[in-house]
């Protein structure tokens, strides 16, 4: 009889464990005094304590998210336009404003232009008579080499008529 009471008590305890496992919505009921305690860290009246490093990181992340949101809104809504109150964005054109003093346009004198023209004509005549490879026609032989012409180095310098010697 004693053994039978133990087996029935054990079966009842197993049944209670199975019911608790299969029905977590029922909750736990306890009347033991040792089960009650007070959590001084997570209670509702406890002051909120946050780590300084965590607070700084949170502020940095929130600032970055806010700037990304602003960029996204600016990109998706170009019709809004750009508004700025920075003093460096505003300027003044001191040259074309209405209150600018009138300036005279000075034209070149005819004597100066004639000397420039004559020096340019002299340079053109020297370059024209320089027998440059780009200005004369060259006959090529069968190996695509210019016939009757002195061979030049690839690094030679053409002075375009400024020297009397023709290579």
Tab-separated table of C-alpha atoms in Angstrom, residues 64-133:
chain	number	residue	atom	x	y	z
A	64	UNK	CA	23.872	59.383	-38.790
A	65	UNK	CA	20.393	57.982	-39.370
A	66	UNK	CA	18.925	61.504	-39.357
A	67	UNK	CA	21.467	62.718	-41.931
A	68	UNK	CA	20.819	59.655	-44.127
A	69	UNK	CA	17.079	60.304	-43.936
A	70	UNK	CA	17.617	63.940	-44.963
A	71	UNK	CA	19.772	62.854	-47.926
A	72	UNK	CA	17.152	60.317	-49.003
A	73	UNK	CA	14.368	62.917	-48.837
A	74	UNK	CA	16.501	65.417	-50.787
A	75	UNK	CA	17.210	62.795	-53.451
A	76	UNK	CA	13.624	61.594	-53.793
A	77	UNK	CA	12.059	65.085	-53.787
A	78	UNK	CA	14.130	67.393	-56.012
A	79	UNK	CA	11.171	69.735	-56.360
A	80	UNK	CA	11.669	70.906	-52.767
A	81	UNK	CA	14.836	72.787	-53.675
A	82	UNK	CA	17.814	73.831	-51.598
A	83	UNK	CA	17.499	76.340	-48.795
A	84	UNK	CA	20.515	77.784	-47.075
A	85	UNK	CA	21.104	80.595	-44.619
A	86	UNK	CA	24.871	80.284	-44.489
A	87	UNK	CA	26.551	83.636	-45.061
A	88	UNK	CA	29.229	82.036	-47.228
A	89	UNK	CA	26.562	81.028	-49.786
A	90	UNK	CA	25.694	84.611	-50.580
A	91	UNK	CA	27.969	86.803	-52.614
A	92	UNK	CA	27.999	89.996	-54.530
A	93	UNK	CA	29.229	90.608	-58.032
A	94	UNK	CA	31.247	93.796	-57.778
A	95	UNK	CA	31.979	93.885	-61.518
A	96	UNK	CA	28.550	93.648	-63.172
A	97	UNK	CA	26.349	95.300	-60.600
A	98	UNK	CA	24.258	98.305	-61.529
A	99	UNK	CA	26.152	100.654	-59.212
A	100	UNK	CA	29.578	99.663	-60.588
A	101	UNK	CA	31.550	102.512	-62.195
A	102	UNK	CA	31.674	102.487	-65.969
A	103	UNK	CA	34.936	101.213	-67.444
A	104	UNK	CA	36.346	101.977	-70.866
A	105	UNK	CA	37.407	99.288	-73.286
A	106	UNK	CA	40.858	100.151	-74.623
A	107	UNK	CA	41.499	98.913	-78.148
A	108	UNK	CA	44.934	98.134	-79.534
A	109	UNK	CA	46.693	100.849	-81.513
A	110	UNK	CA	47.152	100.192	-85.245
A	111	UNK	CA	50.968	100.546	-85.081
A	112	UNK	CA	51.311	97.751	-82.540
A	113	UNK	CA	49.141	95.385	-84.529
A	114	UNK	CA	51.112	95.975	-87.726
A	115	UNK	CA	54.394	95.047	-86.053
A	116	UNK	CA	52.798	91.905	-84.637
A	117	UNK	CA	51.444	91.030	-88.067
A	118	UNK	CA	54.789	91.541	-89.772
A	119	UNK	CA	56.595	89.339	-87.219
A	120	UNK	CA	53.961	86.631	-87.670
A	121	UNK	CA	54.313	86.820	-91.449
A	122	UNK	CA	58.099	86.490	-91.190
A	123	UNK	CA	57.756	83.422	-88.941
A	124	UNK	CA	55.227	81.874	-91.320
A	125	UNK	CA	57.594	82.396	-94.261
A	126	UNK	CA	60.449	80.732	-92.387
A	127	UNK	CA	58.263	77.761	-91.407
A	128	UNK	CA	56.886	77.447	-94.950
A	129	UNK	CA	60.351	77.203	-96.437
A	130	UNK	CA	61.608	74.696	-93.846
A	131	UNK	CA	60.741	71.568	-95.890
A	132	UNK	CA	58.894	69.931	-93.052
A	133	UNK	CA	58.013	66.225	-93.461
